[in-house]
Structure formats: C-alpha cells, structure tokens
CSV table of C-alpha atoms and ligand atoms in Angstrom, one decimal:
chain,number,residue,atom,x,y,z
A,1,MET,CA,8.3,27.6,28.7
A,2,SER,CA,7.4,28.8,31.8
A,3,ASN,CA,5.0,31.8,31.8
A,4,SER,CA,4.3,34.8,34.5
A,5,LEU,CA,0.7,34.3,33.7
A,6,LEU,CA,0.2,30.3,33.9
A,7,ASP,CA,3.3,30.3,36.5
A,8,SER,CA,1.8,28.9,40.2
A,9,LYS,CA,-1.8,29.3,38.8
A,10,ARG,CA,-4.1,26.5,40.0
A,11,ILE,CA,-6.1,25.0,37.4
A,12,VAL,CA,-8.7,22.4,37.7
A,13,LEU,CA,-9.1,20.5,34.8
A,14,GLY,CA,-12.3,18.1,34.4
A,15,VAL,CA,-12.3,15.4,32.1
A,16,SER,CA,-15.7,14.0,30.8
A,17,GLY,CA,-15.6,10.7,28.6
A,18,SER,CA,-14.9,11.6,25.1
A,19,ILE,CA,-12.4,10.3,22.7
A,20,ALA,CA,-11.1,13.8,22.9
A,21,CYS,CA,-9.7,12.7,26.4
A,22,TYR,CA,-6.1,12.1,25.1
A,23,LYS,CA,-6.1,15.7,23.9
A,24,SER,CA,-6.4,16.7,27.4
A,25,ALA,CA,-3.3,14.8,28.7
A,26,ASP,CA,-1.4,17.0,26.4
A,27,LEU,CA,-3.1,19.9,27.4
A,28,ALA,CA,-2.4,19.0,31.2
A,29,SER,CA,1.3,18.7,30.3
A,30,LYS,CA,1.6,21.7,28.5
A,31,LEU,CA,-0.1,23.6,31.2
A,32,THR,CA,2.6,22.2,33.9
A,33,GLN,CA,5.4,22.9,31.8
A,34,ALA,CA,4.0,26.9,31.7
A,35,GLY,CA,4.2,26.5,35.7
A,36,ALA,CA,0.6,25.6,36.3
A,37,LEU,CA,-0.4,23.6,39.1
A,38,VAL,CA,-3.1,21.5,37.2
A,39,ASP,CA,-5.2,19.2,39.3
A,40,VAL,CA,-7.1,16.7,37.1
A,41,ILE,CA,-10.7,15.1,38.0
A,42,LEU,CA,-11.4,12.2,35.9
A,43,THR,CA,-15.2,11.2,35.6
A,44,GLU,CA,-16.0,7.3,35.6
A,45,ALA,CA,-16.6,7.6,31.7
A,46,ALA,CA,-13.2,9.5,31.0
A,47,GLN,CA,-11.7,6.2,33.0
A,48,GLN,CA,-12.8,4.3,30.2
A,49,PHE,CA,-10.3,6.1,27.8
A,50,VAL,CA,-7.6,7.5,29.6
A,51,THR,CA,-6.2,6.5,33.4
A,52,PRO,CA,-5.5,8.6,36.3
A,53,LEU,CA,-1.8,7.6,36.1
A,54,THR,CA,-1.6,9.3,32.7
A,55,PHE,CA,-2.4,12.4,34.0
A,56,GLN,CA,-0.5,12.0,37.6
A,57,ALA,CA,2.6,11.6,35.5
A,58,VAL,CA,2.1,14.9,33.6
A,59,THR,CA,1.6,16.9,36.3
A,60,GLY,CA,3.3,15.3,39.1
A,61,ARG,CA,-0.1,15.7,41.3
A,62,THR,CA,-2.9,13.6,42.4
A,63,VAL,CA,-5.3,13.0,40.0
A,64,TYR,CA,-9.2,13.2,41.6
A,65,SER,CA,-11.9,10.4,40.7
A,66,ASP,CA,-15.2,9.3,41.6
A,67,LEU,CA,-13.5,6.9,44.1
A,68,TRP,CA,-14.5,9.2,47.5
A,69,ASN,CA,-11.8,8.7,49.9
A,70,ARG,CA,-11.6,9.4,53.5
A,71,ASP,CA,-11.4,13.2,53.1
A,72,GLY,CA,-13.4,12.9,50.0
A,73,HIS,CA,-16.3,15.0,51.5
A,74,VAL,CA,-14.0,18.3,51.7
A,75,GLN,CA,-11.9,17.7,48.7
A,76,HIS,CA,-13.9,19.2,46.2
A,77,VAL,CA,-15.0,22.3,48.3
A,78,LYS,CA,-10.8,22.8,48.4
A,79,LEU,CA,-10.0,22.0,44.9
A,80,GLY,CA,-13.3,24.6,43.8
A,81,GLU,CA,-12.6,27.2,46.1
A,82,SER,CA,-8.5,27.4,45.6
A,83,ALA,CA,-8.7,27.2,41.7
A,84,ASP,CA,-7.9,30.0,39.6
A,85,LEU,CA,-9.9,28.2,36.7
A,86,LEU,CA,-12.1,25.5,36.5
A,87,LEU,CA,-11.7,24.0,33.0
A,88,VAL,CA,-14.0,21.1,31.6
A,89,SER,CA,-12.2,19.8,28.7
A,90,PRO,CA,-13.6,17.7,26.8
A,91,ALA,CA,-16.9,18.6,28.2
A,92,THR,CA,-19.1,15.7,27.0
A,93,ALA,CA,-23.1,16.4,26.3
A,94,HIS,CA,-24.0,14.7,29.5
A,95,THR,CA,-21.5,16.7,31.4
A,96,LEU,CA,-22.6,19.9,30.0
A,97,ALA,CA,-26.3,18.9,30.9
A,98,LYS,CA,-25.3,18.4,34.5
A,99,LEU,CA,-23.6,21.5,34.9
A,100,ALA,CA,-26.3,23.4,33.0
A,101,GLN,CA,-28.8,22.2,35.8
A,102,GLY,CA,-26.9,22.0,38.8
A,103,PHE,CA,-26.2,18.2,39.4
A,104,ALA,CA,-24.0,17.0,42.1
A,105,ASP,CA,-23.7,13.4,41.0
A,106,ASN,CA,-19.6,13.1,40.7
A,107,PHE,CA,-16.6,14.8,41.9
A,108,LEU,CA,-16.0,16.8,38.6
A,109,THR,CA,-19.9,18.5,39.3
A,110,VAL,CA,-19.7,19.1,43.1
A,111,THR,CA,-16.5,20.9,42.2
A,112,ALA,CA,-18.2,23.0,39.8
A,113,LEU,CA,-20.6,24.1,42.3
A,114,ALA,CA,-18.4,24.7,44.7
A,115,ALA,CA,-15.9,26.5,42.4
A,116,ARG,CA,-15.5,30.4,42.8
A,117,CYS,CA,-13.3,31.0,40.0
A,118,PRO,CA,-13.7,31.8,36.1
A,119,VAL,CA,-15.4,28.4,34.4
A,120,VAL,CA,-14.5,27.4,31.0
A,121,VAL,CA,-16.0,24.4,29.2
A,122,ALA,CA,-14.8,22.9,25.9
A,123,PRO,CA,-17.5,20.6,24.4
A,124,ALA,CA,-16.7,18.0,22.4
A,125,MET,CA,-19.0,15.3,21.0
A,126,ASP,CA,-19.5,13.5,17.7
A,127,GLY,CA,-21.8,13.7,14.9
A,128,GLY,CA,-24.8,16.1,15.1
A,129,MET,CA,-25.2,16.0,18.8
A,130,PHE,CA,-23.5,19.8,19.3
A,131,ALA,CA,-26.1,21.0,17.2
A,132,HIS,CA,-28.6,19.5,18.8
A,133,PRO,CA,-31.1,22.1,20.6
A,134,ALA,CA,-31.0,20.5,24.0
A,135,VAL,CA,-27.4,20.7,23.8
A,136,GLN,CA,-27.6,24.2,22.3
A,137,GLU,CA,-29.9,25.0,25.1
A,138,ASN,CA,-27.4,23.8,28.0
A,139,VAL,CA,-24.7,25.8,26.3
A,140,ALA,CA,-26.5,29.1,26.1
A,141,LEU,CA,-27.6,28.5,30.0
A,142,LEU,CA,-24.3,28.2,30.8
A,143,ARG,CA,-22.9,31.1,28.8
A,144,ALA,CA,-25.8,33.0,30.4
A,145,ARG,CA,-24.2,32.3,33.7
A,146,GLY,CA,-20.7,34.0,32.9
A,147,VAL,CA,-19.4,30.5,31.8
A,148,VAL,CA,-16.8,30.9,28.9
A,149,VAL,CA,-17.6,28.2,26.1
A,150,ILE,CA,-14.7,27.3,23.8
A,151,GLU,CA,-16.6,26.5,20.2
A,152,PRO,CA,-15.3,23.1,18.9
A,153,LYS,CA,-14.0,23.2,15.8
A,154,GLU,CA,-15.3,21.6,12.6
A,155,GLY,CA,-13.6,18.7,10.8
A,156,ARG,CA,-13.4,15.0,10.7
A,157,MET,CA,-14.2,13.1,14.0
A,158,ALA,CA,-14.0,9.8,15.4
A,159,SER,CA,-17.2,8.2,13.6
A,160,GLY,CA,-15.5,9.5,10.1
A,161,LEU,CA,-18.3,12.0,10.2
A,162,VAL,CA,-17.7,15.7,9.3
A,163,GLY,CA,-19.1,18.1,11.4
A,164,LYS,CA,-18.9,20.9,14.7
A,165,GLY,CA,-17.8,19.0,17.7
A,166,ARG,CA,-13.8,18.6,17.6
A,167,LEU,CA,-11.6,19.8,20.7
A,168,PRO,CA,-9.2,22.4,19.6
A,169,GLU,CA,-5.6,21.6,19.7
A,170,THR,CA,-3.7,22.5,22.5
A,171,ALA,CA,-2.0,25.4,21.9
A,172,GLU,CA,-5.5,27.1,21.0
A,173,MET,CA,-6.5,25.7,24.3
A,174,ILE,CA,-4.0,27.4,26.1
A,175,GLY,CA,-4.7,30.6,24.3
A,176,HIS,CA,-8.2,30.6,25.8
A,177,ILE,CA,-6.9,29.7,29.0
A,178,ARG,CA,-4.8,32.8,28.9
A,179,ARG,CA,-7.2,35.1,28.0
A,180,VAL,CA,-9.8,34.0,31.0
A,181,LEU,CA,-6.8,34.3,33.2
A,182,GLY,CA,-5.7,37.9,31.8
A,183,ARG,CA,-8.9,39.4,31.5
A,184,ASN,CA,-8.9,41.5,34.6
A,185,GLY,CA,-5.4,42.3,34.3
A,186,VAL,CA,-3.4,45.7,34.8
A,187,LEU,CA,-4.4,46.4,31.0
A,188,ALA,CA,-8.2,45.5,31.2
A,189,GLY,CA,-10.1,47.9,28.8
A,190,LYS,CA,-7.2,49.4,27.1
A,191,HIS,CA,-6.8,48.8,23.5
A,192,VAL,CA,-3.2,48.0,22.0
A,193,LEU,CA,-2.5,48.6,18.2
A,194,ILE,CA,0.8,46.3,17.6
A,195,SER,CA,2.9,46.1,14.2
A,196,ALA,CA,4.9,43.1,13.8
A,197,GLY,CA,7.3,41.7,11.1
A,198,PRO,CA,8.8,42.8,7.6
A,199,THR,CA,7.2,44.8,5.2
A,200,GLN,CA,7.8,43.6,1.2
A,201,GLU,CA,8.0,46.0,-1.4
A,202,PRO,CA,7.1,44.8,-5.0
A,203,ILE,CA,9.6,45.0,-7.8
A,204,ASP,CA,7.5,43.1,-9.7
A,205,PRO,CA,4.8,40.5,-9.5
A,206,VAL,CA,7.1,37.8,-8.2
A,207,ARG,CA,10.0,39.6,-6.5
A,208,PHE,CA,9.8,41.8,-3.6
A,209,ILE,CA,12.6,44.0,-1.3
A,210,SER,CA,12.1,43.3,2.5
A,211,ASN,CA,14.3,42.4,5.7
A,212,HIS,CA,14.9,39.5,8.0
A,213,SER,CA,12.3,40.6,10.6
A,214,SER,CA,10.2,37.5,11.4
A,215,GLY,CA,7.7,38.8,13.8
A,216,LYS,CA,8.7,37.3,16.9
A,217,GLN,CA,9.1,40.0,19.2
A,218,GLY,CA,6.1,41.6,18.2
A,219,VAL,CA,3.6,38.3,18.3
A,220,ALA,CA,5.5,38.2,21.9
A,221,LEU,CA,4.3,41.7,22.6
A,222,ALA,CA,0.9,40.8,21.4
A,223,GLN,CA,0.6,37.7,23.6
A,224,ALA,CA,2.2,39.7,26.4
A,225,ALA,CA,-1.2,42.3,26.2
A,226,VAL,CA,-3.7,39.8,26.0
A,227,ASP,CA,-1.9,38.3,29.3
A,228,MET,CA,-2.4,41.8,30.9
A,229,GLY,CA,-6.0,41.9,29.9
A,230,ALA,CA,-5.7,44.4,26.8
A,231,GLU,CA,-8.0,44.1,23.6
A,232,VAL,CA,-5.1,43.8,21.2
A,233,THR,CA,-5.1,44.5,17.6
A,234,LEU,CA,-2.3,42.9,15.6
A,235,ILE,CA,-0.7,44.2,12.2
A,236,THR,CA,1.7,41.8,10.1
A,237,GLY,CA,3.5,41.8,7.4
A,238,ARG,CA,4.0,38.2,6.2
A,239,ILE,CA,5.5,35.9,9.0
A,240,HIS,CA,5.2,32.4,9.7
A,241,GLU,CA,4.9,32.9,13.8
A,242,PRO,CA,1.0,31.5,15.1
A,243,ILE,CA,-1.0,34.7,15.9
A,244,PRO,CA,-1.6,34.7,19.5
A,245,PHE,CA,-5.4,33.8,20.5
A,246,GLY,CA,-7.9,36.4,21.1
A,247,VAL,CA,-6.1,39.2,19.1
A,248,ASN,CA,-7.7,40.9,16.2
A,249,HIS,CA,-5.2,40.3,13.1
A,250,VAL,CA,-4.5,42.3,10.3
A,251,GLN,CA,-2.4,40.7,7.5
A,252,ILE,CA,-0.4,43.9,5.2
A,253,GLN,CA,2.4,43.5,2.6
A,254,THR,CA,3.8,46.7,2.1
A,255,ALA,CA,4.7,50.0,4.1
A,256,VAL,CA,2.1,51.7,2.5
A,257,GLU,CA,-0.5,49.2,3.5
A,258,LEU,CA,1.0,49.0,7.1
A,259,HIS,CA,0.5,53.1,7.0
A,260,ASP,CA,-3.4,52.7,5.9
A,261,ALA,CA,-4.2,50.0,8.4
A,262,VAL,CA,-2.7,51.7,11.3
A,263,MET,CA,-4.5,55.1,10.7
A,264,ALA,CA,-7.8,53.2,9.9
A,265,VAL,CA,-8.0,52.0,13.7
A,266,ILE,CA,-5.7,54.3,15.6
A,267,GLN,CA,-8.4,56.7,17.0
A,268,GLU,CA,-9.6,53.5,19.3
A,269,GLN,CA,-6.2,53.0,20.5
A,270,ASP,CA,-4.9,53.9,24.0
A,271,ILE,CA,-1.2,52.0,23.3
A,272,LEU,CA,0.6,51.7,19.6
A,273,ILE,CA,3.6,49.6,19.8
A,274,MET,CA,5.5,49.8,16.4
A,275,ALA,CA,7.6,46.5,16.5
A,276,ALA,CA,7.5,46.2,12.3
A,277,ALA,CA,10.5,46.3,10.5
A,278,VAL,CA,9.3,49.0,8.0
A,279,GLY,CA,10.9,49.5,4.7
A,280,ASP,CA,12.0,52.8,4.1
A,281,PHE,CA,12.1,52.6,0.3
A,282,ARG,CA,9.7,50.9,-2.0
A,283,PRO,CA,10.5,50.6,-5.8
A,284,LYS,CA,9.2,53.6,-7.5
A,285,ASN,CA,7.4,51.9,-10.8
A,286,PRO,CA,7.0,48.1,-9.9
A,287,ALA,CA,6.5,46.0,-13.3
A,288,THR,CA,3.2,44.8,-13.7
A,289,GLN,CA,4.8,41.5,-15.3
A,290,LYS,CA,7.6,39.7,-14.1
A,291,ILE,CA,11.0,41.1,-15.4
A,292,LYS,CA,12.6,38.7,-17.8
A,293,LYS,CA,16.1,38.6,-17.9
A,294,GLU,CA,16.6,37.8,-21.7
A,295,MET,CA,14.3,40.7,-22.6
A,296,ASP,CA,15.1,43.2,-20.1
A,297,GLY,CA,18.7,42.9,-19.2
A,298,VAL,CA,19.9,43.6,-15.6
A,299,PRO,CA,17.2,46.1,-14.3
A,300,THR,CA,18.0,49.4,-12.4
A,301,ILE,CA,15.5,49.7,-9.8
A,302,GLU,CA,14.8,53.5,-8.7
A,303,LEU,CA,13.4,53.7,-5.0
A,304,THR,CA,11.4,56.2,-3.5
A,305,ARG,CA,10.5,57.0,0.2
A,306,ASN,CA,7.9,55.0,2.4
A,307,PRO,CA,6.2,57.1,4.6
A,308,ASP,CA,7.3,57.2,8.2
A,309,ILE,CA,4.0,55.4,9.8
A,310,THR,CA,5.5,56.6,13.5
A,311,VAL,CA,5.7,60.4,11.9
A,312,ALA,CA,2.4,60.2,10.7
A,313,VAL,CA,0.6,59.1,14.1
A,314,ARG,CA,2.7,61.8,15.9
A,315,ALA,CA,1.0,64.6,13.6
A,316,TRP,CA,-2.4,62.6,14.0
A,317,LYS,CA,-2.1,63.0,17.6
A,318,ALA,CA,-1.1,66.7,17.8
A,319,VAL,CA,-3.8,67.6,15.6
A,320,ASN,CA,-6.4,65.5,17.5
A,321,HIS,CA,-5.0,66.3,20.9
A,322,ALA,CA,-5.0,62.4,21.2
A,323,GLU,CA,-3.8,60.4,24.4
A,324,LEU,CA,-1.7,58.0,22.7
A,325,PHE,CA,1.2,56.2,24.5
A,326,MET,CA,3.6,55.4,21.7
A,327,VAL,CA,6.3,52.9,21.7
A,328,GLY,CA,8.7,52.4,19.2
A,329,PHE,CA,11.5,49.8,18.2
A,330,ALA,CA,15.2,51.2,16.9
A,331,ALA,CA,16.6,48.6,14.8
A,332,GLU,CA,20.2,49.3,15.0
A,333,THR,CA,23.9,47.7,14.3
A,334,GLN,CA,26.0,50.6,15.7
A,335,ASN,CA,25.8,53.7,18.2
A,336,TRP,CA,22.3,52.4,19.3
A,337,LEU,CA,22.2,54.6,22.2
A,338,GLU,CA,22.6,57.7,20.1
A,339,ASN,CA,20.5,56.8,17.7
A,340,GLY,CA,17.8,55.5,19.9
A,341,GLN,CA,17.9,58.7,21.7
A,342,SER,CA,17.6,60.6,18.3
A,343,LYS,CA,14.5,58.3,17.3
A,344,LEU,CA,12.8,58.6,20.6
A,345,ALA,CA,12.8,62.6,20.2
A,346,ARG,CA,12.3,62.6,16.1
A,347,LYS,CA,9.2,60.4,16.4
A,348,GLY,CA,7.6,61.8,19.3
A,349,LEU,CA,7.9,58.4,21.1
A,350,ASP,CA,7.0,58.0,24.8
A,351,LEU,CA,9.6,54.9,24.9
A,352,ILE,CA,12.1,53.1,22.6
A,353,ALA,CA,13.0,49.8,22.9
A,354,VAL,CA,16.6,50.0,21.2
A,355,ASN,CA,17.3,46.5,19.7
A,356,ASP,CA,21.1,45.3,18.4
A,357,VAL,CA,19.9,43.6,15.2
A,358,GLY,CA,23.5,43.1,14.2
A,359,GLY,CA,24.0,40.0,17.1
A,360,THR,CA,23.2,36.6,16.8
A,361,GLN,CA,21.1,36.3,20.1
A,362,THR,CA,19.3,39.3,19.6
A,363,GLY,CA,17.4,41.3,16.9
A,364,PHE,CA,15.4,39.7,14.0
A,365,ARG,CA,14.7,35.9,13.6
A,366,SER,CA,16.5,34.7,17.0
A,367,ALA,CA,14.8,33.2,19.6
A,368,THR,CA,16.2,35.6,22.4
A,369,ASN,CA,16.3,39.2,22.5
A,370,ALA,CA,18.2,41.9,24.8
A,371,ILE,CA,16.6,45.6,24.7
A,372,THR,CA,17.5,48.8,26.2
A,373,LEU,CA,14.5,50.6,26.8
A,374,LEU,CA,14.7,54.5,26.6
A,375,GLY,CA,12.2,57.3,27.5
A,376,LYS,CA,11.8,60.9,28.6
A,377,ASP,CA,13.9,62.7,31.4
A,378,ASP,CA,16.9,60.5,30.7
A,379,LEU,CA,14.9,56.8,31.3
A,380,MET,CA,16.9,53.9,30.8
A,381,ILE,CA,16.2,50.6,31.5
A,382,GLU,CA,18.3,47.4,30.3
A,383,ILE,CA,16.0,44.2,29.9
A,384,PRO,CA,19.1,41.6,29.6
A,385,LEU,CA,19.3,38.7,26.9
A,386,GLN,CA,16.2,36.3,27.4
A,387,SER,CA,13.4,34.7,25.5
A,388,LYS,CA,11.4,37.3,23.3
A,389,GLU,CA,8.3,36.7,25.5
A,390,ALA,CA,9.9,37.6,28.7
A,391,VAL,CA,11.4,40.5,26.7
A,392,ALA,CA,7.8,41.1,25.5
A,393,GLU,CA,6.5,40.8,29.1
A,394,ALA,CA,9.5,43.3,30.7
A,395,ILE,CA,8.2,46.0,27.9
A,396,MET,CA,4.4,45.7,28.4
A,397,LYS,CA,4.9,46.0,32.5
A,398,GLN,CA,7.0,49.2,31.8
A,399,VAL,CA,4.3,50.6,29.5
A,400,ALA,CA,1.4,49.6,32.0
A,401,LYS,CA,3.6,51.4,34.8
A,402,MET,CA,3.8,54.1,32.9
A,403,LEU,CA,0.5,54.5,31.8
A,404,THR,CA,-0.8,54.0,35.1
A,405,VAL,CA,0.8,56.7,37.3
B,1,CTP,N1,9.0,53.2,11.5
B,1,CTP,C1,8.0,53.5,11.1
B,1,CTP,N2,7.9,54.2,9.3
B,1,CTP,C2,8.8,53.7,8.7
B,1,CTP,C3,10.2,53.4,9.3
B,1,CTP,C4,10.1,53.0,10.8
B,1,CTP,O1,6.8,54.0,11.6
B,1,CTP,N3,8.7,54.3,7.3
B,1,CTP,C5,8.9,52.9,12.7
B,1,CTP,C6,9.7,51.4,13.4
B,1,CTP,O2,8.5,50.4,13.6
B,1,CTP,C7,10.2,51.5,14.6
B,1,CTP,C8,10.7,53.0,14.6
B,1,CTP,O3,10.3,53.7,13.4
B,1,CTP,O4,9.4,51.7,15.6
B,1,CTP,C9,12.3,53.0,13.9
B,1,CTP,O5,12.7,52.1,13.0
B,1,CTP,P1,14.0,51.9,12.4
B,1,CTP,O6,13.9,50.8,11.2
B,1,CTP,O7,14.7,51.5,13.8
B,1,CTP,O8,14.0,53.5,12.1
B,1,CTP,P2,14.0,54.5,11.0
B,1,CTP,O9,13.2,55.7,11.3
B,1,CTP,O10,13.8,53.6,9.8
B,1,CTP,O11,15.7,54.7,10.5
B,1,CTP,P3,16.7,54.0,10.2
B,1,CTP,O12,16.5,53.1,9.2
B,1,CTP,O13,17.5,55.5,9.2
B,1,CTP,O14,17.7,53.5,11.4
C-alpha cells in the first residue's frame, strides 16, 4: 500500500512507557509498508513493555534508545533535523511534562529539542490521569507552541477503568499523520467538495432503488485532497468505506438530499468533484407502509426524474459568477468517449473522468480503476489501471495543475 505522501518520508517515532506501546509497533509497521522511513526511539520505560528488536524487525532500521553510543552526541541532532515529522506515541504524562518543560534527559527529549519539523504527540494514560490539571496544562502549553495533539479516545483501559486515555487505532493515527504531512500541500487553503457512493430512492420503508457504487473512488479522492492540504467536505450515500480522517463528512440517502447538501455548502467551495453515482429516477409516490405481496399484488412503480445536481450547480455558478472548478464522472458501459465528451459540455464541467463501469477491474466495487480524463480544448489524459488510491492521486494532481496555471 505504498502512498506518495508517505513515500520516503522520514518519521521519527518516539515511544514512551505505556501499555499502549504495542500499538506503536503496528503503527511503525504500517508506516513502513506505506514507504516511510521510520526511526524509532524507545525510552527506558518503553523498553519494559517492548524491545528494540520488535521495532527493528518491522522498520528494518536501527532503533535508538537511551544507551549512548560512540556517536551518541550527534545522533539526536541528525535525527531531529532530518525528520519530516516527529511523532511521540504513546506519550506518557511524564514524557508530556518533559516535552512541555524542555527537559533533555533522554534520547527522545533531546531529539525533540533538535527537531525542526512538525511535532505530533499522542497522549495515552490510564484512569483520570489525562484529565488532571497538570497534564492538561502541559498539553495546552505544547499546543500553544504548535505541537499537534492527538486526543486520546474514551473507552476501557488496561486497569479496567473506563475513561479518556486510550491511544487511537493505527488507521486513525495514520490519518492524523497524513493530515499534518500534507498541510502545506499544493491545495492548502482550498475547499474541496466531493460526493461519493450511491443514492437510494425509497420504494417503501424497507425497499429502495440503488446502484452498485461502493464509494471507494470518491473516498480515495477525499484522502488524496487531504494529503494535498485541502479542507475537504465529503458527502456520501450509504457506504461501507471508512471515512478518511480530517474530512467533514455529510451522510445522505437520496439524490434530492444530495442536491440539498451540495447546494448548502457550494458557496464556500473552490472545487467540486461529483463522484457519486446519482440515481436519475425515484419512485414518484413511495409507499408509507411496507408493500405486502398478498394484499397489494405485484406493484407497478411509477418513476419521476431526480434533479441533475451538476446542472443545478452550473446554473448557480453562472448566476453568482462563481469561480468553481467542476469535475464530473461519467459512468459508461459503451461509447464512453462520445458520451464523456457530451457530458463534459452538457454539465459545464472543467474536467470529466470517464469510467468504464462494465469491466471487472474498473468502476463499481472493484479495488482498481482506469480513467480517461477529458477537458476543454481536446484535453485527454489516460490514467492506466491501478489502485483507486493511485487513480485518485493522479486526478487530484491534474486538478491542482489546472487550478494553479
Ligand atoms: N450527476 C448529477 N446529478 C444526477 C446524475 C448525475 O450531478 N442526477 C453527476 C454524476 O455525479 C457524475 C455526472 O453527473 O459526475 C455524470 O453522471 P452519469 O450517471 O454518468 O450520467 P447522467 O448524467 O446520469 O447520464 P446517463 O445516466 O444518461 O448516462
């Protein structure tokens, strides 16, 4: 799962002594798999829970501890200055206090003082410790200094107590890391609105008309936009994909709800990407009670047209003289080029991603996709078959390029 934001990034992962240390081994492993170069520093207390060998095995790199070696006096400067990100996870109450006060009594704290990169801390501790005013004041001090604090989660802790102090799971941690690494990206300061997934049009309270869209491509676009520094709003139908960390998520069911959700926030946006597979029709008069086969027989369902959201946005744009970059998708099973070109013009789009949804490796539900991007002045770019994440990155790069020229 290599990822271009994390690829070759130098991440210093400081691990202090909490039972949550074991989660950092998984984090180090996942970051390494994504292409990052992870240098781990273990405090002495951390080594009571995990060994350097654990981290060396998952990162394939030297693990640093408080055992000063021959070049110990310069190692921390080298590590701190060359890092793209310093993450302290888990950060115990003790280590937070040291970081807040500028202590320099172990390899982790001296490296933190030498670091010139963004610093992220993930506090993890038991019982009511996190709520203690001393800890809260240290956290506030670190925040005021620009340190990003990943709030611990509520839940059951090692002591059996329930409270706020759990280290978030790896996927969420990586979400935070991506947001910090991407924050000065090419789309920093831009607002991006993305729609994804299917709509569901009720027939009665238990049945609906829908389509096979999984929302995967739209969700991947949202993550790619976050990675490039954008403020992302993601409107989805009912999907099973995890929502990327740091996006503002709005859930809808029907095309009319999607229309209303898009129009409610459109004036704040710089970019609109309509990746949702919007139902073109809906039952005209959905039954208020479940249709019963014995009583009602075989129903005839009369359909009516749904609003075309992209066309509505185009009209809004014209009336308001808005500068909105519009990207659409064309879900096609045949004549994709002609259909894509006519949709580009009909919907007033700047770019359209033509998607063959008839194949097994492309389109709905598949993990991979291949896209042809069409734009004005005969622009045509082929994005070959690859993961939907890689396709999303390629699309967002093209959008950013067209926006900045
Ligand atoms: N779209 C929309 N509102 C609709 C239908 C589609 O905004 N009611 C958007 C989609 O999100 C997509 C683009 O328009 O970005 C093209 O969608 P697609 O389903 O391929 O085309 P349709 O316009 O619905 O035309 P057809 O189904 O006849 O191919």
